[in-house]
JSON list of C-alpha atoms in Angstrom, two decimals:
[
{"chain": "A", "resi": 1, "resn": "MET", "atom": "CA", "xyz": [0.00, 0.00, 0.00]},
{"chain": "A", "resi": 2, "resn": "ASN", "atom": "CA", "xyz": [1.04, 3.58, -0.52]},
{"chain": "A", "resi": 3, "resn": "LYS", "atom": "CA", "xyz": [2.85, 5.05, 2.49]},
{"chain": "A", "resi": 4, "resn": "LYS", "atom": "CA", "xyz": [0.84, 8.29, 2.29]},
{"chain": "A", "resi": 5, "resn": "LEU", "atom": "CA", "xyz": [-2.41, 6.33, 2.34]},
{"chain": "A", "resi": 6, "resn": "LEU", "atom": "CA", "xyz": [-1.26, 4.35, 5.38]},
{"chain": "A", "resi": 7, "resn": "LYS", "atom": "CA", "xyz": [-0.45, 7.60, 7.24]},
{"chain": "A", "resi": 8, "resn": "VAL", "atom": "CA", "xyz": [-3.88, 9.03, 6.47]},
{"chain": "A", "resi": 9, "resn": "LEU", "atom": "CA", "xyz": [-5.59, 5.86, 7.69]},
{"chain": "A", "resi": 10, "resn": "ALA", "atom": "CA", "xyz": [-3.54, 5.84, 10.91]},
{"chain": "A", "resi": 11, "resn": "VAL", "atom": "CA", "xyz": [-4.32, 9.49, 11.70]},
{"chain": "A", "resi": 12, "resn": "SER", "atom": "CA", "xyz": [-8.05, 9.04, 11.02]},
{"chain": "A", "resi": 13, "resn": "THR", "atom": "CA", "xyz": [-8.13, 5.94, 13.27]},
{"chain": "A", "resi": 14, "resn": "VAL", "atom": "CA", "xyz": [-6.54, 7.88, 16.13]},
{"chain": "A", "resi": 15, "resn": "LEU", "atom": "CA", "xyz": [-9.00, 10.72, 15.72]},
{"chain": "A", "resi": 16, "resn": "LEU", "atom": "CA", "xyz": [-11.98, 8.37, 15.75]},
{"chain": "A", "resi": 17, "resn": "THR", "atom": "CA", "xyz": [-10.85, 6.55, 18.91]},
{"chain": "A", "resi": 18, "resn": "THR", "atom": "CA", "xyz": [-10.01, 9.71, 20.91]},
{"chain": "A", "resi": 19, "resn": "ALA", "atom": "CA", "xyz": [-12.97, 11.82, 19.88]},
{"chain": "A", "resi": 20, "resn": "ALA", "atom": "CA", "xyz": [-15.82, 12.04, 22.45]},
{"chain": "A", "resi": 21, "resn": "PRO", "atom": "CA", "xyz": [-19.12, 10.57, 21.29]},
{"chain": "A", "resi": 22, "resn": "LEU", "atom": "CA", "xyz": [-21.57, 13.18, 20.10]},
{"chain": "A", "resi": 23, "resn": "THR", "atom": "CA", "xyz": [-24.76, 13.31, 22.13]},
{"chain": "A", "resi": 24, "resn": "PRO", "atom": "CA", "xyz": [-27.60, 15.77, 21.66]},
{"chain": "A", "resi": 25, "resn": "SER", "atom": "CA", "xyz": [-27.62, 18.39, 24.43]},
{"chain": "A", "resi": 26, "resn": "VAL", "atom": "CA", "xyz": [-31.00, 18.43, 26.16]},
{"chain": "A", "resi": 27, "resn": "SER", "atom": "CA", "xyz": [-31.70, 21.40, 28.42]},
{"chain": "A", "resi": 28, "resn": "GLN", "atom": "CA", "xyz": [-33.37, 20.11, 31.57]},
{"chain": "A", "resi": 29, "resn": "PRO", "atom": "CA", "xyz": [-36.12, 22.32, 33.03]},
{"chain": "A", "resi": 30, "resn": "SER", "atom": "CA", "xyz": [-34.99, 24.05, 36.24]},
{"chain": "A", "resi": 31, "resn": "THR", "atom": "CA", "xyz": [-37.12, 22.98, 39.18]},
{"chain": "A", "resi": 32, "resn": "VAL", "atom": "CA", "xyz": [-37.61, 25.64, 41.88]},
{"chain": "A", "resi": 33, "resn": "LEU", "atom": "CA", "xyz": [-38.82, 24.29, 45.19]},
{"chain": "A", "resi": 34, "resn": "ALA", "atom": "CA", "xyz": [-41.06, 26.79, 46.93]},
{"chain": "A", "resi": 35, "resn": "ALA", "atom": "CA", "xyz": [-40.49, 27.28, 50.63]},
{"chain": "A", "resi": 36, "resn": "SER", "atom": "CA", "xyz": [-43.16, 25.56, 52.65]},
{"chain": "A", "resi": 37, "resn": "LYS", "atom": "CA", "xyz": [-45.51, 28.05, 54.23]},
{"chain": "A", "resi": 38, "resn": "LYS", "atom": "CA", "xyz": [-46.48, 26.73, 57.62]},
{"chain": "A", "resi": 39, "resn": "GLN", "atom": "CA", "xyz": [-49.90, 27.67, 58.95]},
{"chain": "A", "resi": 40, "resn": "THR", "atom": "CA", "xyz": [-50.95, 26.81, 62.47]},
{"chain": "A", "resi": 41, "resn": "ASN", "atom": "CA", "xyz": [-53.94, 27.55, 64.71]},
{"chain": "A", "resi": 42, "resn": "LYS", "atom": "CA", "xyz": [-53.24, 28.59, 68.28]},
{"chain": "A", "resi": 43, "resn": "THR", "atom": "CA", "xyz": [-55.49, 29.30, 71.25]},
{"chain": "A", "resi": 44, "resn": "VAL", "atom": "CA", "xyz": [-54.89, 32.57, 73.08]},
{"chain": "A", "resi": 45, "resn": "LYS", "atom": "CA", "xyz": [-56.31, 33.97, 76.32]},
{"chain": "A", "resi": 46, "resn": "MET", "atom": "CA", "xyz": [-58.64, 36.93, 76.04]},
{"chain": "A", "resi": 47, "resn": "ALA", "atom": "CA", "xyz": [-60.32, 39.15, 78.66]},
{"chain": "A", "resi": 48, "resn": "VAL", "atom": "CA", "xyz": [-63.05, 41.69, 77.88]},
{"chain": "A", "resi": 49, "resn": "TYR", "atom": "CA", "xyz": [-63.50, 44.67, 80.23]},
{"chain": "A", "resi": 50, "resn": "LYS", "atom": "CA", "xyz": [-65.87, 47.63, 80.35]},
{"chain": "A", "resi": 51, "resn": "TYR", "atom": "CA", "xyz": [-64.53, 50.68, 78.56]},
{"chain": "A", "resi": 52, "resn": "SER", "atom": "CA", "xyz": [-62.58, 53.16, 80.69]},
{"chain": "A", "resi": 53, "resn": "LYS", "atom": "CA", "xyz": [-59.87, 55.72, 80.05]},
{"chain": "A", "resi": 54, "resn": "ASN", "atom": "CA", "xyz": [-56.56, 53.95, 79.44]},
{"chain": "A", "resi": 55, "resn": "HIS", "atom": "CA", "xyz": [-58.30, 50.65, 80.39]},
{"chain": "A", "resi": 56, "resn": "LYS", "atom": "CA", "xyz": [-57.85, 51.35, 84.11]},
{"chain": "A", "resi": 57, "resn": "SER", "atom": "CA", "xyz": [-61.15, 49.75, 85.10]},
{"chain": "A", "resi": 58, "resn": "HIS", "atom": "CA", "xyz": [-61.15, 45.96, 85.14]},
{"chain": "A", "resi": 59, "resn": "ALA", "atom": "CA", "xyz": [-64.91, 45.55, 85.48]},
{"chain": "A", "resi": 60, "resn": "LYS", "atom": "CA", "xyz": [-66.19, 42.70, 83.34]},
{"chain": "A", "resi": 61, "resn": "SER", "atom": "CA", "xyz": [-67.96, 43.66, 80.15]},
{"chain": "A", "resi": 62, "resn": "MET", "atom": "CA", "xyz": [-71.42, 42.32, 79.34]},
{"chain": "A", "resi": 63, "resn": "ALA", "atom": "CA", "xyz": [-69.93, 40.97, 76.11]},
{"chain": "A", "resi": 64, "resn": "ARG", "atom": "CA", "xyz": [-67.69, 38.57, 78.03]},
{"chain": "A", "resi": 65, "resn": "GLY", "atom": "CA", "xyz": [-70.67, 36.29, 78.68]},
{"chain": "A", "resi": 66, "resn": "PHE", "atom": "CA", "xyz": [-71.05, 35.85, 74.91]},
{"chain": "A", "resi": 67, "resn": "VAL", "atom": "CA", "xyz": [-67.43, 35.73, 73.70]},
{"chain": "A", "resi": 68, "resn": "GLY", "atom": "CA", "xyz": [-65.81, 33.89, 76.62]},
{"chain": "A", "resi": 69, "resn": "ASN", "atom": "CA", "xyz": [-62.15, 34.18, 77.61]},
{"chain": "A", "resi": 70, "resn": "LYS", "atom": "CA", "xyz": [-60.37, 32.45, 74.73]},
{"chain": "A", "resi": 71, "resn": "ALA", "atom": "CA", "xyz": [-59.83, 33.15, 71.04]},
{"chain": "A", "resi": 72, "resn": "GLN", "atom": "CA", "xyz": [-58.09, 31.38, 68.18]},
{"chain": "A", "resi": 73, "resn": "VAL", "atom": "CA", "xyz": [-55.42, 32.87, 65.95]},
{"chain": "A", "resi": 74, "resn": "THR", "atom": "CA", "xyz": [-54.11, 31.51, 62.66]},
{"chain": "A", "resi": 75, "resn": "VAL", "atom": "CA", "xyz": [-50.35, 32.09, 62.33]},
{"chain": "A", "resi": 76, "resn": "LYS", "atom": "CA", "xyz": [-48.58, 31.95, 58.97]},
{"chain": "A", "resi": 77, "resn": "ASN", "atom": "CA", "xyz": [-44.87, 32.72, 58.49]},
{"chain": "A", "resi": 78, "resn": "GLY", "atom": "CA", "xyz": [-44.68, 34.35, 61.91]},
{"chain": "A", "resi": 79, "resn": "ARG", "atom": "CA", "xyz": [-47.68, 36.64, 61.35]},
{"chain": "A", "resi": 80, "resn": "VAL", "atom": "CA", "xyz": [-51.27, 36.41, 62.58]},
{"chain": "A", "resi": 81, "resn": "VAL", "atom": "CA", "xyz": [-53.44, 36.25, 59.46]},
{"chain": "A", "resi": 82, "resn": "LYS", "atom": "CA", "xyz": [-56.78, 35.47, 61.11]},
{"chain": "A", "resi": 83, "resn": "LEU", "atom": "CA", "xyz": [-58.52, 35.92, 64.44]},
{"chain": "A", "resi": 84, "resn": "THR", "atom": "CA", "xyz": [-61.55, 33.78, 65.34]},
{"chain": "A", "resi": 85, "resn": "ILE", "atom": "CA", "xyz": [-63.81, 34.48, 68.31]},
{"chain": "A", "resi": 86, "resn": "HIS", "atom": "CA", "xyz": [-66.52, 31.99, 69.22]},
{"chain": "A", "resi": 87, "resn": "VAL", "atom": "CA", "xyz": [-69.86, 33.44, 70.37]},
{"chain": "A", "resi": 88, "resn": "ASP", "atom": "CA", "xyz": [-72.07, 31.29, 72.59]},
{"chain": "A", "resi": 89, "resn": "GLY", "atom": "CA", "xyz": [-75.10, 32.23, 74.68]},
{"chain": "A", "resi": 90, "resn": "LYS", "atom": "CA", "xyz": [-74.83, 29.42, 77.23]},
{"chain": "A", "resi": 91, "resn": "ASN", "atom": "CA", "xyz": [-72.48, 31.42, 79.47]},
{"chain": "A", "resi": 92, "resn": "SER", "atom": "CA", "xyz": [-74.67, 34.52, 79.51]},
{"chain": "A", "resi": 93, "resn": "PRO", "atom": "CA", "xyz": [-77.97, 34.84, 81.45]},
{"chain": "A", "resi": 94, "resn": "MET", "atom": "CA", "xyz": [-79.23, 37.00, 78.59]},
{"chain": "A", "resi": 95, "resn": "GLY", "atom": "CA", "xyz": [-78.26, 34.54, 75.88]},
{"chain": "A", "resi": 96, "resn": "LYS", "atom": "CA", "xyz": [-78.91, 31.10, 77.35]},
{"chain": "A", "resi": 97, "resn": "GLY", "atom": "CA", "xyz": [-81.45, 29.23, 75.18]},
{"chain": "A", "resi": 98, "resn": "GLN", "atom": "CA", "xyz": [-81.86, 32.28, 72.94]},
{"chain": "A", "resi": 99, "resn": "ASN", "atom": "CA", "xyz": [-81.25, 32.99, 69.26]},
{"chain": "A", "resi": 100, "resn": "VAL", "atom": "CA", "xyz": [-77.76, 34.37, 69.83]},
{"chain": "A", "resi": 101, "resn": "GLU", "atom": "CA", "xyz": [-77.14, 34.94, 66.14]},
{"chain": "A", "resi": 102, "resn": "LYS", "atom": "CA", "xyz": [-79.91, 37.57, 66.20]},
{"chain": "A", "resi": 103, "resn": "ILE", "atom": "CA", "xyz": [-78.97, 39.01, 69.59]},
{"chain": "A", "resi": 104, "resn": "VAL", "atom": "CA", "xyz": [-75.28, 39.67, 68.85]},
{"chain": "A", "resi": 105, "resn": "LYS", "atom": "CA", "xyz": [-75.50, 41.76, 65.69]},
{"chain": "A", "resi": 106, "resn": "SER", "atom": "CA", "xyz": [-71.90, 42.83, 65.13]},
{"chain": "A", "resi": 107, "resn": "LEU", "atom": "CA", "xyz": [-68.45, 42.84, 66.68]},
{"chain": "A", "resi": 108, "resn": "LYS", "atom": "CA", "xyz": [-65.57, 45.14, 65.87]},
{"chain": "A", "resi": 109, "resn": "ILE", "atom": "CA", "xyz": [-62.05, 44.76, 67.26]},
{"chain": "A", "resi": 110, "resn": "ASN", "atom": "CA", "xyz": [-59.20, 47.22, 66.66]},
{"chain": "A", "resi": 111, "resn": "GLY", "atom": "CA", "xyz": [-61.34, 48.85, 63.95]},
{"chain": "A", "resi": 112, "resn": "VAL", "atom": "CA", "xyz": [-61.82, 45.56, 62.08]},
{"chain": "A", "resi": 113, "resn": "LYS", "atom": "CA", "xyz": [-65.38, 44.28, 61.65]},
{"chain": "A", "resi": 114, "resn": "GLY", "atom": "CA", "xyz": [-65.88, 40.54, 62.13]},
{"chain": "A", "resi": 115, "resn": "LYS", "atom": "CA", "xyz": [-67.75, 38.31, 59.71]},
{"chain": "A", "resi": 116, "resn": "LYS", "atom": "CA", "xyz": [-70.19, 35.69, 61.00]},
{"chain": "A", "resi": 117, "resn": "ALA", "atom": "CA", "xyz": [-69.39, 32.04, 60.22]},
{"chain": "A", "resi": 118, "resn": "LYS", "atom": "CA", "xyz": [-70.28, 28.51, 61.35]},
{"chain": "A", "resi": 119, "resn": "VAL", "atom": "CA", "xyz": [-73.72, 29.43, 62.71]},
{"chain": "A", "resi": 120, "resn": "SER", "atom": "CA", "xyz": [-75.18, 26.46, 64.61]},
{"chain": "A", "resi": 121, "resn": "LYS", "atom": "CA", "xyz": [-78.49, 24.92, 63.48]},
{"chain": "A", "resi": 122, "resn": "ASP", "atom": "CA", "xyz": [-80.33, 26.29, 66.51]},
{"chain": "A", "resi": 123, "resn": "ASN", "atom": "CA", "xyz": [-78.61, 29.72, 66.16]},
{"chain": "A", "resi": 124, "resn": "SER", "atom": "CA", "xyz": [-77.28, 29.46, 69.72]},
{"chain": "A", "resi": 125, "resn": "SER", "atom": "CA", "xyz": [-73.63, 29.89, 68.70]},
{"chain": "A", "resi": 126, "resn": "PHE", "atom": "CA", "xyz": [-71.41, 31.04, 65.84]},
{"chain": "A", "resi": 127, "resn": "ASP", "atom": "CA", "xyz": [-67.96, 32.48, 65.06]},
{"chain": "A", "resi": 128, "resn": "PHE", "atom": "CA", "xyz": [-66.80, 35.99, 64.34]},
{"chain": "A", "resi": 129, "resn": "VAL", "atom": "CA", "xyz": [-63.84, 35.87, 61.91]},
{"chain": "A", "resi": 130, "resn": "PHE", "atom": "CA", "xyz": [-61.44, 38.83, 61.61]},
{"chain": "A", "resi": 131, "resn": "SER", "atom": "CA", "xyz": [-58.33, 39.58, 59.63]},
{"chain": "A", "resi": 132, "resn": "GLY", "atom": "CA", "xyz": [-55.04, 39.42, 61.52]},
{"chain": "A", "resi": 133, "resn": "LYS", "atom": "CA", "xyz": [-55.07, 43.23, 61.96]},
{"chain": "A", "resi": 134, "resn": "ALA", "atom": "CA", "xyz": [-57.67, 42.85, 64.72]},
{"chain": "A", "resi": 135, "resn": "PHE", "atom": "CA", "xyz": [-55.24, 40.96, 66.97]},
{"chain": "A", "resi": 136, "resn": "LYS", "atom": "CA", "xyz": [-52.67, 42.61, 69.20]},
{"chain": "A", "resi": 137, "resn": "ASN", "atom": "CA", "xyz": [-50.17, 40.18, 70.66]},
{"chain": "A", "resi": 138, "resn": "ASN", "atom": "CA", "xyz": [-49.96, 40.50, 74.44]},
{"chain": "A", "resi": 139, "resn": "GLY", "atom": "CA", "xyz": [-51.69, 43.87, 74.23]},
{"chain": "A", "resi": 140, "resn": "TRP", "atom": "CA", "xyz": [-54.83, 45.94, 74.64]},
{"chain": "A", "resi": 141, "resn": "THR", "atom": "CA", "xyz": [-57.22, 46.93, 71.87]},
{"chain": "A", "resi": 142, "resn": "LYS", "atom": "CA", "xyz": [-60.70, 48.44, 71.63]},
{"chain": "A", "resi": 143, "resn": "MET", "atom": "CA", "xyz": [-63.85, 46.41, 71.05]},
{"chain": "A", "resi": 144, "resn": "SER", "atom": "CA", "xyz": [-67.29, 47.52, 69.93]},
{"chain": "A", "resi": 145, "resn": "VAL", "atom": "CA", "xyz": [-70.21, 45.07, 70.22]},
{"chain": "A", "resi": 146, "resn": "THR", "atom": "CA", "xyz": [-73.77, 45.69, 69.06]},
{"chain": "A", "resi": 147, "resn": "ILE", "atom": "CA", "xyz": [-76.49, 43.68, 70.83]},
{"chain": "A", "resi": 148, "resn": "ASN", "atom": "CA", "xyz": [-80.19, 43.62, 69.98]},
{"chain": "A", "resi": 149, "resn": "PHE", "atom": "CA", "xyz": [-82.75, 43.20, 72.78]},
{"chain": "A", "resi": 150, "resn": "GLY", "atom": "CA", "xyz": [-85.75, 44.77, 71.10]},
{"chain": "A", "resi": 151, "resn": "GLY", "atom": "CA", "xyz": [-83.44, 47.51, 69.84]},
{"chain": "A", "resi": 152, "resn": "ASN", "atom": "CA", "xyz": [-79.77, 47.86, 68.94]},
{"chain": "A", "resi": 153, "resn": "MET", "atom": "CA", "xyz": [-77.40, 48.79, 71.75]},
{"chain": "A", "resi": 154, "resn": "THR", "atom": "CA", "xyz": [-73.68, 49.26, 71.18]},
{"chain": "A", "resi": 155, "resn": "GLU", "atom": "CA", "xyz": [-71.21, 48.75, 74.02]},
{"chain": "A", "resi": 156, "resn": "GLN", "atom": "CA", "xyz": [-67.61, 49.93, 73.95]},
{"chain": "A", "resi": 157, "resn": "ALA", "atom": "CA", "xyz": [-65.08, 47.71, 75.68]},
{"chain": "A", "resi": 158, "resn": "TRP", "atom": "CA", "xyz": [-61.40, 46.80, 76.00]},
{"chain": "A", "resi": 159, "resn": "VAL", "atom": "CA", "xyz": [-59.88, 43.47, 75.02]},
{"chain": "A", "resi": 160, "resn": "LYS", "atom": "CA", "xyz": [-56.65, 42.22, 76.56]},
{"chain": "A", "resi": 161, "resn": "PHE", "atom": "CA", "xyz": [-55.08, 39.46, 74.47]},
{"chain": "A", "resi": 162, "resn": "GLY", "atom": "CA", "xyz": [-52.51, 37.03, 75.83]},
{"chain": "A", "resi": 163, "resn": "LYS", "atom": "CA", "xyz": [-49.15, 36.30, 74.26]},
{"chain": "A", "resi": 164, "resn": "VAL", "atom": "CA", "xyz": [-48.80, 33.97, 71.27]},
{"chain": "A", "resi": 165, "resn": "SER", "atom": "CA", "xyz": [-45.30, 32.52, 70.83]},
{"chain": "A", "resi": 166, "resn": "GLY", "atom": "CA", "xyz": [-43.62, 32.60, 67.43]},
{"chain": "A", "resi": 167, "resn": "VAL", "atom": "CA", "xyz": [-45.32, 35.80, 66.26]},
{"chain": "A", "resi": 168, "resn": "LYS", "atom": "CA", "xyz": [-43.10, 38.52, 64.79]},
{"chain": "A", "resi": 169, "resn": "LYS", "atom": "CA", "xyz": [-43.36, 42.03, 66.16]},
{"chain": "A", "resi": 170, "resn": "VAL", "atom": "CA", "xyz": [-45.19, 44.27, 63.69]},
{"chain": "A", "resi": 171, "resn": "THR", "atom": "CA", "xyz": [-44.07, 47.89, 63.50]},
{"chain": "A", "resi": 172, "resn": "SER", "atom": "CA", "xyz": [-46.65, 50.36, 62.22]},
{"chain": "A", "resi": 173, "resn": "LYS", "atom": "CA", "xyz": [-46.00, 52.38, 59.04]},
{"chain": "A", "resi": 174, "resn": "LYS", "atom": "CA", "xyz": [-46.51, 55.64, 60.93]},
{"chain": "A", "resi": 175, "resn": "TYR", "atom": "CA", "xyz": [-43.75, 54.68, 63.39]},
{"chain": "A", "resi": 176, "resn": "LYS", "atom": "CA", "xyz": [-41.36, 53.79, 60.54]},
{"chain": "A", "resi": 177, "resn": "LYS", "atom": "CA", "xyz": [-42.05, 57.14, 58.83]},
{"chain": "A", "resi": 178, "resn": "SER", "atom": "CA", "xyz": [-41.44, 59.08, 62.05]},
{"chain": "A", "resi": 179, "resn": "VAL", "atom": "CA", "xyz": [-38.12, 57.24, 62.56]},
{"chain": "A", "resi": 180, "resn": "LYS", "atom": "CA", "xyz": [-37.05, 58.08, 59.00]},
{"chain": "A", "resi": 181, "resn": "LYS", "atom": "CA", "xyz": [-37.97, 61.75, 59.49]},
{"chain": "A", "resi": 182, "resn": "THR", "atom": "CA", "xyz": [-36.02, 61.90, 62.77]},
{"chain": "A", "resi": 183, "resn": "ARG", "atom": "CA", "xyz": [-32.94, 60.33, 61.14]},
{"chain": "A", "resi": 184, "resn": "SER", "atom": "CA", "xyz": [-33.07, 62.68, 58.14]},
{"chain": "A", "resi": 185, "resn": "HIS", "atom": "CA", "xyz": [-33.51, 65.69, 60.48]},
{"chain": "A", "resi": 186, "resn": "LYS", "atom": "CA", "xyz": [-30.44, 64.61, 62.46]},
{"chain": "A", "resi": 187, "resn": "LYS", "atom": "CA", "xyz": [-28.37, 64.34, 59.24]},
{"chain": "A", "resi": 188, "resn": "VAL", "atom": "CA", "xyz": [-29.44, 67.84, 58.13]},
{"chain": "A", "resi": 189, "resn": "SER", "atom": "CA", "xyz": [-28.67, 69.35, 61.56]},
{"chain": "A", "resi": 190, "resn": "LYS", "atom": "CA", "xyz": [-25.19, 67.75, 61.58]},
{"chain": "A", "resi": 191, "resn": "LYS", "atom": "CA", "xyz": [-24.43, 69.20, 58.13]},
{"chain": "A", "resi": 192, "resn": "SER", "atom": "CA", "xyz": [-25.58, 72.67, 59.18]},
{"chain": "A", "resi": 193, "resn": "ILE", "atom": "CA", "xyz": [-23.39, 72.51, 62.33]},
{"chain": "A", "resi": 194, "resn": "ARG", "atom": "CA", "xyz": [-20.33, 71.60, 60.22]},
{"chain": "A", "resi": 195, "resn": "ARG", "atom": "CA", "xyz": [-20.99, 74.53, 57.86]},
{"chain": "A", "resi": 196, "resn": "HIS", "atom": "CA", "xyz": [-21.24, 77.07, 60.69]},
{"chain": "A", "resi": 197, "resn": "ARG", "atom": "CA", "xyz": [-17.96, 75.92, 62.24]}
]
């Protein structure tokens, strides 16, 4: 055989054996695992008192006989997203054996109006469901309850909620704005002092 032909065959053989096999590149879809959002229901202590200036009076409110001394909060990612208060007439002399759903017309806590849910068949009990804004962890907030005994009567009261563990402290927007204004004022005053020196 021709020497040149042998060289060509040898080189081509080497190239074929060392070359990596060609495989079609398939782009795999990227899978993003979403963080699990834990949601839990917790029971919290609650005490309802008659309205007084700066909640100094600890006289029991009439509403306490209907709403009891416990509430339920739904916590999600460290924040209270729902507040549920159970209304039952059995603990109140005015509500025992009565149509409580008609007697207790409305309930407002921290400016948030509750929505009625899970009304019993005999209308003796039901739930008031609020957004998480109604709840104040380990704190006081205002309550307004409207009761109908032949005519609507609205009572103002205070609610003292117990402490729920694992809830993040929420800072109001107004407080954040005031802090920003204070910081910016301090920066301006420092600059003016430097200029006058």
